[in-house]
Coordinates of C-alpha atoms in Angstrom, one line a residue:
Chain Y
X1 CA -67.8 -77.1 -63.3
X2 CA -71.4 -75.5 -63.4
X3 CA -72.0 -76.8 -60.2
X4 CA -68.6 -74.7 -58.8
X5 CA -70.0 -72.3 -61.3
X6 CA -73.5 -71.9 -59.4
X7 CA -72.2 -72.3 -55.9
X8 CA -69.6 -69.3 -56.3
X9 CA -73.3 -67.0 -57.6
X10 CA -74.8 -68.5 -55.0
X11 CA -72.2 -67.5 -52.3
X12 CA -72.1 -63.9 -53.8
X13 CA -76.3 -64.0 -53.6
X14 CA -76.0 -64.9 -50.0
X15 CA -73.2 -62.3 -49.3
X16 CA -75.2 -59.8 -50.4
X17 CA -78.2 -60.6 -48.4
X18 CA -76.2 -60.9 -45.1
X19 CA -74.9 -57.1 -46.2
X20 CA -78.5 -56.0 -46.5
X21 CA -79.5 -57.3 -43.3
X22 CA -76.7 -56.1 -41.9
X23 CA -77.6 -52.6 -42.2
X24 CA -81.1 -52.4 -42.2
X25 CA -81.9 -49.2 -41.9
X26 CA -79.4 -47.3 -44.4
X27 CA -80.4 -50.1 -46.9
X28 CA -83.9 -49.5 -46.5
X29 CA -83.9 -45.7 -46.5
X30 CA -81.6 -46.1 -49.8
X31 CA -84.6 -48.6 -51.3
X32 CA -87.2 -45.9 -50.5
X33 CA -85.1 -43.1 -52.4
X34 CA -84.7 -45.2 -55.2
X35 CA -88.7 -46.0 -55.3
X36 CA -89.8 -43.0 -54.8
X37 CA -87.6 -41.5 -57.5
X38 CA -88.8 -44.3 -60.2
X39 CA -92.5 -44.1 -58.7
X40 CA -92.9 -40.2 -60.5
X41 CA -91.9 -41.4 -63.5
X42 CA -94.2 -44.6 -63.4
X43 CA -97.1 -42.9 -61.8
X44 CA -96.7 -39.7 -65.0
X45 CA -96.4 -42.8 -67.2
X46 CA -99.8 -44.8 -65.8
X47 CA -101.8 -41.8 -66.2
X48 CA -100.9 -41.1 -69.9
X49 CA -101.6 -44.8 -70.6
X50 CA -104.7 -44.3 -68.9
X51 CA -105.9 -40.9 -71.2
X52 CA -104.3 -42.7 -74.4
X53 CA -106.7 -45.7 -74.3
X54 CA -109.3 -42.9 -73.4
X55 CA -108.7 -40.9 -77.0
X56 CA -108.1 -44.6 -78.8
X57 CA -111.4 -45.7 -77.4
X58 CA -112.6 -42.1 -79.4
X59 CA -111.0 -42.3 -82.2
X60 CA -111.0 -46.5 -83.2
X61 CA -114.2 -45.6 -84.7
X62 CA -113.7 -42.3 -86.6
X63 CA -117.1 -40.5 -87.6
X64 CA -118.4 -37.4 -89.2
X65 CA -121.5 -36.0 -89.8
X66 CA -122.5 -34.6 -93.6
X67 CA -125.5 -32.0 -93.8
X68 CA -126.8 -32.2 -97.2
X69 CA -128.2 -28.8 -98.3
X70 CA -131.8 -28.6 -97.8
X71 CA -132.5 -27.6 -101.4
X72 CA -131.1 -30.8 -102.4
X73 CA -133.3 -33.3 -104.4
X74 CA -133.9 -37.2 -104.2
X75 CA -131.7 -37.6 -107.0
X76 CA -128.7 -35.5 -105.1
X77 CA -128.9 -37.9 -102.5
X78 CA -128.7 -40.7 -104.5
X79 CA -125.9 -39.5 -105.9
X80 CA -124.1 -38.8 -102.8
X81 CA -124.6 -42.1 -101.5
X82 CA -123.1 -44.1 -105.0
X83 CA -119.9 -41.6 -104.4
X84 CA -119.8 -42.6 -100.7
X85 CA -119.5 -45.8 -101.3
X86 CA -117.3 -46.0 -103.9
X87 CA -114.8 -44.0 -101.6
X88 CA -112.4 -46.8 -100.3
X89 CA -111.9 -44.2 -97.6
X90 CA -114.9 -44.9 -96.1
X91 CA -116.1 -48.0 -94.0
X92 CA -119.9 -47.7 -93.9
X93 CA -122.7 -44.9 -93.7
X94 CA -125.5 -44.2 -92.8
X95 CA -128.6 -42.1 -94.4
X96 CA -130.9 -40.4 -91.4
X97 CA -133.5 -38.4 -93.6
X98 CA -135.0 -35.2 -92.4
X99 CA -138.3 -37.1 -91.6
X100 CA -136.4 -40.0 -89.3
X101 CA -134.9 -36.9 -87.3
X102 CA -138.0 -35.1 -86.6
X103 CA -139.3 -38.4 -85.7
X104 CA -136.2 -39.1 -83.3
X105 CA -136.5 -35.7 -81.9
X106 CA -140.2 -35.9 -81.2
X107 CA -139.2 -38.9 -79.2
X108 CA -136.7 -37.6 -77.3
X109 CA -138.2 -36.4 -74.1
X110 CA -138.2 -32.8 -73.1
X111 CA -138.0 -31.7 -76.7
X112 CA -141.5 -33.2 -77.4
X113 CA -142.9 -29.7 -77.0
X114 CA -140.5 -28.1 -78.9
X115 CA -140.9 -30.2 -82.0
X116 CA -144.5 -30.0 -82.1
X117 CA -144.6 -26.6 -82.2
X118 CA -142.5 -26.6 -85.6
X119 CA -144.3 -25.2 -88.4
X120 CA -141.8 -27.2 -90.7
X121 CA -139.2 -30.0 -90.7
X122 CA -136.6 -27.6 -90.0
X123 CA -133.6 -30.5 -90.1
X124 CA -132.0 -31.5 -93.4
X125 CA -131.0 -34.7 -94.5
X126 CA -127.7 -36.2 -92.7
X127 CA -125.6 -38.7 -93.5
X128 CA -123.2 -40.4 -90.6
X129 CA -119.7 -41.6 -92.0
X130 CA -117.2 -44.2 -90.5
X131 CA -114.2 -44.0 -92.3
X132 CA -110.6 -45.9 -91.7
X133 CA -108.3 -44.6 -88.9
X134 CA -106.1 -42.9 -90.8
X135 CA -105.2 -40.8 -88.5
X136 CA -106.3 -36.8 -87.7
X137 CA -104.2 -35.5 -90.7
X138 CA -105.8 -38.2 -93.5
X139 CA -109.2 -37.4 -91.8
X140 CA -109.1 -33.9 -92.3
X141 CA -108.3 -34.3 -96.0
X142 CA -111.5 -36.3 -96.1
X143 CA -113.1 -33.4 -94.7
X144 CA -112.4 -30.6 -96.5
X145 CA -113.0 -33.0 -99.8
X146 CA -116.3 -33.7 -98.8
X147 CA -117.0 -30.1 -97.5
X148 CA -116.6 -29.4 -101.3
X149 CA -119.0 -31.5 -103.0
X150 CA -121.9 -28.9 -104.2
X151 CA -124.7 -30.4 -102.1
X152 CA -123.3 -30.5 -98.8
X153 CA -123.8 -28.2 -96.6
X154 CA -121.6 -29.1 -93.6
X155 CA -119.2 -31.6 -92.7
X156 CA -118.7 -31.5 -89.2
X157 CA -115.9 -33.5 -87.6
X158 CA -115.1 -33.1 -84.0
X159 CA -111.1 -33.8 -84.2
X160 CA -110.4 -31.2 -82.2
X161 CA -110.2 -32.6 -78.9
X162 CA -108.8 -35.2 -80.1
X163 CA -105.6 -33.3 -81.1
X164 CA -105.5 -31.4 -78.2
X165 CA -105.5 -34.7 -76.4
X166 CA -102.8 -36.0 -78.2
X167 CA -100.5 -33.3 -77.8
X168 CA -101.5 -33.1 -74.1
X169 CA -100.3 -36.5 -74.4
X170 CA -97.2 -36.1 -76.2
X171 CA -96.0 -33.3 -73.6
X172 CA -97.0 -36.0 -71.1
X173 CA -94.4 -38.4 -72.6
X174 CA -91.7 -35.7 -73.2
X175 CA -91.9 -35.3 -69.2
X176 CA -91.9 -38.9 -68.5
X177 CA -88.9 -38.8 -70.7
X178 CA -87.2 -36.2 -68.8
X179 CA -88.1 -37.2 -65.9
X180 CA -87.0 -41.2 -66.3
X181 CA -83.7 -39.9 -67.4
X182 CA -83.2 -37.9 -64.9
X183 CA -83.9 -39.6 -62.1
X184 CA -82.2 -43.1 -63.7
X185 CA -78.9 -41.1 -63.7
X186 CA -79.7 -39.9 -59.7
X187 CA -80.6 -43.4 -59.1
X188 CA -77.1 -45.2 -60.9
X189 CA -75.3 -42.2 -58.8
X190 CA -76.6 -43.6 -55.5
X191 CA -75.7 -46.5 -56.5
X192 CA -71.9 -45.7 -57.3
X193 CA -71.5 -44.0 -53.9
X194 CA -73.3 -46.8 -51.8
X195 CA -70.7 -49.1 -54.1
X196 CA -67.9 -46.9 -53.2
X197 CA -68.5 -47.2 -49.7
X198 CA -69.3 -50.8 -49.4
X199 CA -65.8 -51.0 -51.7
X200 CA -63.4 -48.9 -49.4
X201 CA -65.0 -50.5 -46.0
X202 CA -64.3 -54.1 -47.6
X203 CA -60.5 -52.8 -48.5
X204 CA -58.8 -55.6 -46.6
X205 CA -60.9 -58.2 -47.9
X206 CA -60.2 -57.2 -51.3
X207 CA -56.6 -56.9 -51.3
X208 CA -56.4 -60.1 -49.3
X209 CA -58.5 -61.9 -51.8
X210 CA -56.4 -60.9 -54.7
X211 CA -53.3 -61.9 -53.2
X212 CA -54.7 -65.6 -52.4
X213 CA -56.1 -65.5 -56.2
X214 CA -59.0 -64.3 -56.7
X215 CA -60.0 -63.2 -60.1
X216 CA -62.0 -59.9 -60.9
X217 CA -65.3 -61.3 -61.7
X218 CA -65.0 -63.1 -58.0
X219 CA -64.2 -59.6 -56.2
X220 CA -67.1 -57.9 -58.4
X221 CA -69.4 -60.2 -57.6
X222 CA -71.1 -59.7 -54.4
X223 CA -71.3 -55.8 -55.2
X224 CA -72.9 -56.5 -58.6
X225 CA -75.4 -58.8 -57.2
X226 CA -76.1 -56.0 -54.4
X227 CA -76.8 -53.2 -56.8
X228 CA -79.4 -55.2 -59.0
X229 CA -81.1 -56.6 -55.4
X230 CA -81.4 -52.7 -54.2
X231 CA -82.4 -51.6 -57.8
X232 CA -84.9 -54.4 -57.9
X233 CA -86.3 -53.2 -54.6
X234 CA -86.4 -50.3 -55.4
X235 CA -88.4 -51.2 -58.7
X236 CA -90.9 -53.1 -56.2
X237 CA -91.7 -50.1 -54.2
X238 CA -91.9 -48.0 -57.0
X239 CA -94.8 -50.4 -58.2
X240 CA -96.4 -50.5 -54.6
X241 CA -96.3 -46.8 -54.6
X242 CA -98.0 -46.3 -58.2
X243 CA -100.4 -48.9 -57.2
X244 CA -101.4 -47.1 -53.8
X245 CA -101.9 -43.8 -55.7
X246 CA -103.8 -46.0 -58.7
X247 CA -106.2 -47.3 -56.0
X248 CA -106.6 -44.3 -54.1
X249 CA -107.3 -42.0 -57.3
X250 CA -109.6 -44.5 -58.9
X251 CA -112.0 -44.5 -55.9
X252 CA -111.6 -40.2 -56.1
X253 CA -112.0 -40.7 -59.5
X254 CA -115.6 -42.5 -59.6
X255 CA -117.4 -39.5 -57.7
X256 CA -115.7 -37.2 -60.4
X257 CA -116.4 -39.1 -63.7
X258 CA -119.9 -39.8 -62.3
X259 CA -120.1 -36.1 -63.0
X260 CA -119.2 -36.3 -66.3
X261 CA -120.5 -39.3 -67.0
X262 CA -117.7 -41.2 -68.7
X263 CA -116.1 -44.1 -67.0
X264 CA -112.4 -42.7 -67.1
X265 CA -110.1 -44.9 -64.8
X266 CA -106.6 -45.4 -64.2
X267 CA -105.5 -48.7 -65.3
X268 CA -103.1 -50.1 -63.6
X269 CA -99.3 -51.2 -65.1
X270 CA -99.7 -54.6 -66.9
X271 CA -98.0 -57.3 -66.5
X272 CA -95.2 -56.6 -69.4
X273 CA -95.1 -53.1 -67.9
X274 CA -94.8 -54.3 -64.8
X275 CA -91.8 -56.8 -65.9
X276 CA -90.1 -54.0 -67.4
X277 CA -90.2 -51.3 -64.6
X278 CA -88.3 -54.2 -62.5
X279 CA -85.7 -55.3 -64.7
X280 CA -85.3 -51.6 -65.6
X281 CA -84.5 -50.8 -61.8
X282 CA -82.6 -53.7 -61.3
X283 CA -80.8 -53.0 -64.1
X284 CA -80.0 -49.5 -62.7
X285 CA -78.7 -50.7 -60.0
X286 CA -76.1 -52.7 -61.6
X287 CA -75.0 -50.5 -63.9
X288 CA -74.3 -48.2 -61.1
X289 CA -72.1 -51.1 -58.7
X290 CA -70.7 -51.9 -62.2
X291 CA -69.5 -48.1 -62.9
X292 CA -68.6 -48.0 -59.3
X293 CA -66.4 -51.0 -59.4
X294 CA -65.0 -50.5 -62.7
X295 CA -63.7 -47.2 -60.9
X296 CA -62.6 -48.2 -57.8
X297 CA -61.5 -51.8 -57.5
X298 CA -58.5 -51.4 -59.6
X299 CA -57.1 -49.2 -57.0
X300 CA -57.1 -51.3 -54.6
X301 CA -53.3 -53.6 -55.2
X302 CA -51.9 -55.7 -53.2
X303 CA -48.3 -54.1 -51.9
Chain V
X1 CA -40.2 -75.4 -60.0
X2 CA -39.2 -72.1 -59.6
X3 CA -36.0 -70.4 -61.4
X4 CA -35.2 -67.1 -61.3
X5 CA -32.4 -66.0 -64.3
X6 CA -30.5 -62.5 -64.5
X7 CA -33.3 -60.9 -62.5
X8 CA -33.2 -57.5 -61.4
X9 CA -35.7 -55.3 -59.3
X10 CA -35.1 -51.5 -59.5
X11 CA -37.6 -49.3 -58.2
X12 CA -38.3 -46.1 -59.4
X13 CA -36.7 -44.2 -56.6
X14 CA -33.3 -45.9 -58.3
X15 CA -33.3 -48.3 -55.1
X16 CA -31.9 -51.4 -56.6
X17 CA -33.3 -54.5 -54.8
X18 CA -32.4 -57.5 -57.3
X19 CA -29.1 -57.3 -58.8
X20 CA -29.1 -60.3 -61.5
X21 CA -30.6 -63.1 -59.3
X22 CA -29.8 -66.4 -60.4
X23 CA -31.9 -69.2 -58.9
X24 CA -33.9 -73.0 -59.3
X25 CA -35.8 -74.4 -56.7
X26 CA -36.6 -77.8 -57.7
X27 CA -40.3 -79.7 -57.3
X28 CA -40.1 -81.2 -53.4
X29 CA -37.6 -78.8 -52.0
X30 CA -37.3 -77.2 -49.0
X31 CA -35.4 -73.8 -49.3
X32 CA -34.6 -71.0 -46.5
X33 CA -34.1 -67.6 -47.6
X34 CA -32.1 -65.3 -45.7
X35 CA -30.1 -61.7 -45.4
X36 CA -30.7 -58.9 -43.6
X37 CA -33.7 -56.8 -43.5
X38 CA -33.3 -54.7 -47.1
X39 CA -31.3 -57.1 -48.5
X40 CA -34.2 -58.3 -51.5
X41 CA -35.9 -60.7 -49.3
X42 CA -39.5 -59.6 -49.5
X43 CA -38.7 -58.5 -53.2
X44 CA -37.9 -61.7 -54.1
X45 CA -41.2 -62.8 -52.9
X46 CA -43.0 -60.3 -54.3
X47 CA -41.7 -60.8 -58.1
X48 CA -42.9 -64.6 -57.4
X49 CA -46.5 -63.7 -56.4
X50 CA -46.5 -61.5 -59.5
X51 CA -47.3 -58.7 -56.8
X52 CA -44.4 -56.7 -58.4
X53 CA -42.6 -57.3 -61.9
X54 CA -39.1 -57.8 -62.1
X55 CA -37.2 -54.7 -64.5
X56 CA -35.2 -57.4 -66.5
X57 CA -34.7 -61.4 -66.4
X58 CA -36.9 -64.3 -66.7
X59 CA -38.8 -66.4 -63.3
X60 CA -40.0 -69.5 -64.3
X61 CA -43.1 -71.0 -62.1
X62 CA -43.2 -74.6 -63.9
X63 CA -41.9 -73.8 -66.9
X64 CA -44.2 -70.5 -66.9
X65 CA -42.7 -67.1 -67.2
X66 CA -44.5 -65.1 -64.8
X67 CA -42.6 -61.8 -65.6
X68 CA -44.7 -61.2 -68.8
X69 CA -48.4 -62.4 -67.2
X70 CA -51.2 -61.3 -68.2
X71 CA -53.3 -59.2 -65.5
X72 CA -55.8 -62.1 -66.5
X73 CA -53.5 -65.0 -65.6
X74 CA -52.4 -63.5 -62.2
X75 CA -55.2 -65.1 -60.0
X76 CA -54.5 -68.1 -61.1
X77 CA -51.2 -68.0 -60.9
X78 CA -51.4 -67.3 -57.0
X79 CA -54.0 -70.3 -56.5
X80 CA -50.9 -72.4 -57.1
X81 CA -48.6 -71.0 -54.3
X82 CA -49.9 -70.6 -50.4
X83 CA -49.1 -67.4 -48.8
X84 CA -47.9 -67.1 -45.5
X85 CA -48.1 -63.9 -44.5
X86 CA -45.5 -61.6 -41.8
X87 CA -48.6 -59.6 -40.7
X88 CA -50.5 -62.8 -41.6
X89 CA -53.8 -60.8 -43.3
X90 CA -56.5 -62.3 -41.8
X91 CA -59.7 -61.6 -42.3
X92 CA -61.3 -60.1 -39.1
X93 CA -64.7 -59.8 -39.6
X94 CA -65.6 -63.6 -40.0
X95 CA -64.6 -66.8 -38.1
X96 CA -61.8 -69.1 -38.1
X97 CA -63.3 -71.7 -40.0
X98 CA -64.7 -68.9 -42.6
X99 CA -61.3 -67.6 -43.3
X100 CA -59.7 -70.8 -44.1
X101 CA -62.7 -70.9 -46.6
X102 CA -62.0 -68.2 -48.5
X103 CA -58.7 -69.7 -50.9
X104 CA -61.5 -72.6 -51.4
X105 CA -64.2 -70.4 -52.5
X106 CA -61.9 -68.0 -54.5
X107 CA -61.1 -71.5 -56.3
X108 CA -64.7 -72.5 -56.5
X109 CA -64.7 -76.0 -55.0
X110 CA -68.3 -76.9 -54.6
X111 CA -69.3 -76.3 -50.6
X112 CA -69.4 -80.3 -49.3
X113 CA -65.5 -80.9 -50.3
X114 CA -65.3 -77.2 -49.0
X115 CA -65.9 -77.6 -44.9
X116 CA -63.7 -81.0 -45.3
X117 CA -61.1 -79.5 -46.7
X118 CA -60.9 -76.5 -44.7
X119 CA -61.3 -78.7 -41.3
X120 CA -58.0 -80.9 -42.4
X121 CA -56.4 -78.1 -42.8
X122 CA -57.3 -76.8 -39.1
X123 CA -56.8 -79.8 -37.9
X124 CA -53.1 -80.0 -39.3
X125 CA -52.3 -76.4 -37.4
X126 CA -53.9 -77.8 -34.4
X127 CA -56.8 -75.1 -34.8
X128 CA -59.6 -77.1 -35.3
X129 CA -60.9 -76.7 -31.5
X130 CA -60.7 -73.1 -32.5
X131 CA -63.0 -72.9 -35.9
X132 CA -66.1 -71.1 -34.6
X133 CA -63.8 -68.7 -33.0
X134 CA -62.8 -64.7 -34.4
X135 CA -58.9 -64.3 -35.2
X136 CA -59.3 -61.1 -32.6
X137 CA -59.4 -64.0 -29.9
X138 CA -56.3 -66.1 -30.9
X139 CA -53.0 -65.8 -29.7
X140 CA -50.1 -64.4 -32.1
X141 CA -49.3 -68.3 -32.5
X142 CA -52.1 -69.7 -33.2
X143 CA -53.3 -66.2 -35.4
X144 CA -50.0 -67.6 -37.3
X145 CA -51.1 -71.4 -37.7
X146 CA -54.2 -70.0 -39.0
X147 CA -52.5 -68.3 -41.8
X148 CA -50.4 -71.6 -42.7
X149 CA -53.8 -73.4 -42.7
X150 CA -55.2 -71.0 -44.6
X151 CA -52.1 -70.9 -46.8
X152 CA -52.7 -75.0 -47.6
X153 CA -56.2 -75.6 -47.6
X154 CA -56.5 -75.6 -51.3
X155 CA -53.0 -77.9 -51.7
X156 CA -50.9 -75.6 -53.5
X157 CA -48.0 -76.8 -55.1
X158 CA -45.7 -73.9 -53.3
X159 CA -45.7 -72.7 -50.0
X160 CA -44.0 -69.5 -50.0
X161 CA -43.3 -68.3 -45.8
X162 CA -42.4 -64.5 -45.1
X163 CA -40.6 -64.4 -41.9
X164 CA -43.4 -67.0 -40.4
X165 CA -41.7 -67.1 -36.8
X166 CA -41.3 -63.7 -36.5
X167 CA -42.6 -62.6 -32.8
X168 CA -42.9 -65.8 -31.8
X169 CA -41.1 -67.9 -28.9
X170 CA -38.7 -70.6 -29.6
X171 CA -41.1 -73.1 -28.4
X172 CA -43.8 -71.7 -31.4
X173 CA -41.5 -71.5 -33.5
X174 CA -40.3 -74.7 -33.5
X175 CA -44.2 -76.3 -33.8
X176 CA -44.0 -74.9 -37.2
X177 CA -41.2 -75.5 -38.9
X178 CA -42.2 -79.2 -37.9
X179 CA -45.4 -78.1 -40.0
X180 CA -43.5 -76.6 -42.9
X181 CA -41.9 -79.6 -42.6
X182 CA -44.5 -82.5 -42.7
X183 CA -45.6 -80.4 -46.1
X184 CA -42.3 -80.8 -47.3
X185 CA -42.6 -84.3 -46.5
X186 CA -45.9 -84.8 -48.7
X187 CA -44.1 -83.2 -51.8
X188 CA -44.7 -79.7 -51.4
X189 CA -41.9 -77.2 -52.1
X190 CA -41.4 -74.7 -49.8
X191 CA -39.4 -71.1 -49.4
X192 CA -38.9 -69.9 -46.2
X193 CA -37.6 -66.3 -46.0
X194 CA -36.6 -65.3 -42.5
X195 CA -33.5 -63.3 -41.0
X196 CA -34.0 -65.7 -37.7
X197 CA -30.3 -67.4 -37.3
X198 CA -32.1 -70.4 -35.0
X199 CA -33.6 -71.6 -37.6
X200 CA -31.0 -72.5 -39.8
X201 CA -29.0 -73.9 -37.2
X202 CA -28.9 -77.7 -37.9
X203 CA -30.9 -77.7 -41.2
X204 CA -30.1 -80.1 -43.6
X205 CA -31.9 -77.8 -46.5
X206 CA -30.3 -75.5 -48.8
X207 CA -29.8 -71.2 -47.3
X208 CA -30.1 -69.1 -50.2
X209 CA -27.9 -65.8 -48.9
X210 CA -28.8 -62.7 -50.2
X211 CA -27.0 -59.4 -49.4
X212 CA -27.4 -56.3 -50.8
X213 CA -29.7 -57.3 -54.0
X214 CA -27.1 -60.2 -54.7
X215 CA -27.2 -64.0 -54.0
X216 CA -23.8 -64.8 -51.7
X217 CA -22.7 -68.5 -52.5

């Protein structure tokens, strides 16, 4: 019983493959569409996996800087550390007097010169915070509650760019969105008309087979089986294409980042990623034969 | 086997085909259908391949009434009959041997009892020289035999024959019914349906007459 079971998938497997050598050329030109339509929306999706581990990388360790007024005394400090760590908000910190930043700016080369002609320690007293990742909102309530404390005199936190990034990021997703959508209806569209073809060239076949009993599941079959193979090829070039453009852009990329000195790449689809594109595509390509036959086969009767 | 009671066949043009058909074909017979073209012939056969439903009455395919089937149940139904077609449906695109395959596959016997089945069945019909050839390059005969093959690879319990000597010569025609015959022999009941007076000459099995939608005595 399985075996019968196995043999008749098999048979419908092997149909399908004779049908996509058979026509080479329309097959392959329909397997490039398809790729090429699911490449955008991998390639817009690589890239905003890429810039999201970029901001994470940022923001896993969240940090601000408190300038303590300069007319603050020994005791003020004191006190601002026994509050710091009593806030569960906060991870660790870390006290850099005024002296320790002269010192570290004498050091620093190029402002040698400009430190030694200071009259006076200009710098004030700075504490560096880690807190929790709480995200931008939670941080910026830490902020402004620390801004208020009576001997600081600036609490700088650069989460700025950080928003901007995310909502550069979230519009990234909103057109990956579209576009997937999009283009998964064009692609299951294809699909039913490359079904309905395949289904009105194969008329005779059909009608013959249901008059010598064969059951629905039988006549779907082979067309079923073709839709996931061409979806599923066209999920393959899809990944070839997004990992051509990877490659290529990384080795543009270098020269650029170089620049900037940050090691931005592209990373490439992992493997779940990867897994998902695939079964996503040949699941397009299914779900188009299956529309298509679902719409078509019952017409065909035998008289 | 088969029994057919008050069953009528009006089509929805008024065109009454059956008029209250009354019929049994017992397991093993051997039955020839006749009547002039028009007369409910390929109705009849119709209504037993569930390819049409009957407007009132009962048929009775072992004890099954196949005038209130489910869509579900049809195929299965039809893997108990063999077909023999009048414009014999072949398959064109694949071989001989391939299209005496297909009722085997549709029935999903596993593929080593497949190509031995199929070649018996050649080999009864005298096609087996022929299995590697396409149906274009047979001969209205032998496109014929290949239908009957095809028709009794998978050993229905019916073989149901529309008008099977149709174009061919006496000679032909003669070769087959000793074929519809030998499956008779082997327990297989058979309806022949044919308007070809030469056949029924000399038969010792039963005519069923039909005229005008009616069964004649």
């Amino acid at each position: 019983m399985i075996s019968a079971w196995l043999s008749q998938h098999g048979r419908a497997l092997l149909l399908t493959i004779k049908q996509l050598i058979h026509n080479p050329i329309t097959n392959l030109c329909s397997i490039l569409v398809m790729g090429i339509a699911l490449s955008l929306p991998t390639g817009v999706y690589i890239l905003m996996e890429s810039m999201q581990s970029l901001s994470g990388q940022i923001s896993s360790a969240p940090q601000m800087s408190l300038f303590v007024k300069t007319t603050a005394s020994r005791q003020d400090i004191d006190s601002i550390k026994q509050r710091l760590e009593s806030d569960a908000r906060i991870v660790d910190f870390q006290f850099i007097s005024k002296d320790a930043a002269l010192r570290q700016l004498q050091q620093d080369n190029g402002l040698t010169n400009i430190a030694a002609s200071l009259e006076r320690n200009p710098l004030p007293d700075a504490f560096i915070v880690h807190t929790q990742k709480d995200g931008t909102a939670a941080l910026e309530q830490l902020r402004a509650a620390l801004q208020n404390w009576p001997e600081i005199e600036l609490v700088q936190f650069d989460s700025d760019w950080v928003e901007r990034l995310d909502a550069i990021l979230d519009l990234g997703r909103l057109i990956m969105l579209m576009l997937s959508t999009l283009l998964s209806i064009a692609i299951v569209a294809i699909m039913f008309n490359t079904i309905r073809l395949q289904i009105l060239t194969k008329r005779d076949e059909i009608e013959i087979s249901k008059l010598i009993g064969a059951t629905d599941s039988f006549i779907q079959r082979p067309f079923l089986y073709f839709g996931a193979i061409q979806g599923l090829s066209g999920g393959i070039v899809a990944w070839l294409i997004a990992a051509f453009l990877v490659d290529r852009m990384n080795r543009q990329l270098v020269d650029l980042t170089q620049l900037y000195s940050t090691d931005f790449q592209l990373h490439f689809l992992a493997i779940t990623d990867s897994l998902s594109l695939l079964i996503f595509s040949a699941w397009l390509g299914w779900l188009g034969a299956r529309i298509s036959v679902a719409s078509h086969l019952w017409q065909i009767e035998p008289r | 086997m088969i029994t057919f009671k008050n069953v009528s066949k009006r089509y929805p043009d008024g065109f009454v085909a059956l008029n209250n058909v009354d019929l049994a074909i017992k397991s093993g017979e051997m039955v020839f259908l006749t009547g002039h073209s028009g007369a409910g012939k390929s109705t009849l056969l119709k209504l037993l391949a569930s390819i049409e439903r009957p407007t009132s009455g009962v048929i009775a395919i072992s004890g099954q009434n196949i005038a209130q089937l489910k869509p579900a149940a049809i195929p299965y139904l039809r893997r108990k009959i063999g077909f023999v077609f009048q414009d014999h449906k072949l398959l064109f695109d694949r071989s001989v041997f391939d299209n005496v395959l297909l009722p085997l596959q549709i029935s999903g016997f596993d593929s080593k009892s497949m190509a031995t089945r199929a070649r018996a069945a050649l080999d009864k019909v005298g096609l087996l020289q022929k299995e590697k050839s396409m149906p274009i390059a047979l001969s209205g005969g032998e496109r014929q035999r290949l239908c009957i093959a095809r028709a009794v690879v998978h050993r229905p319990a019916i073989l149901i024959a529309d008008e099977p000597t149709g174009n061919l010569d006496i000679a032909y025609a003669r070769d087959i019914m000793t074929m519809f015959n030998s499956f008779n022999q082997v327990g297989v009941t058979v309806l022949i349906a044919t308007h070809d007076a030469s056949l029924l000459e000399n038969t010792q099995h039963r005519v069923l007459s039909l005229k005008q939608g009616r069964l004649a005595a």
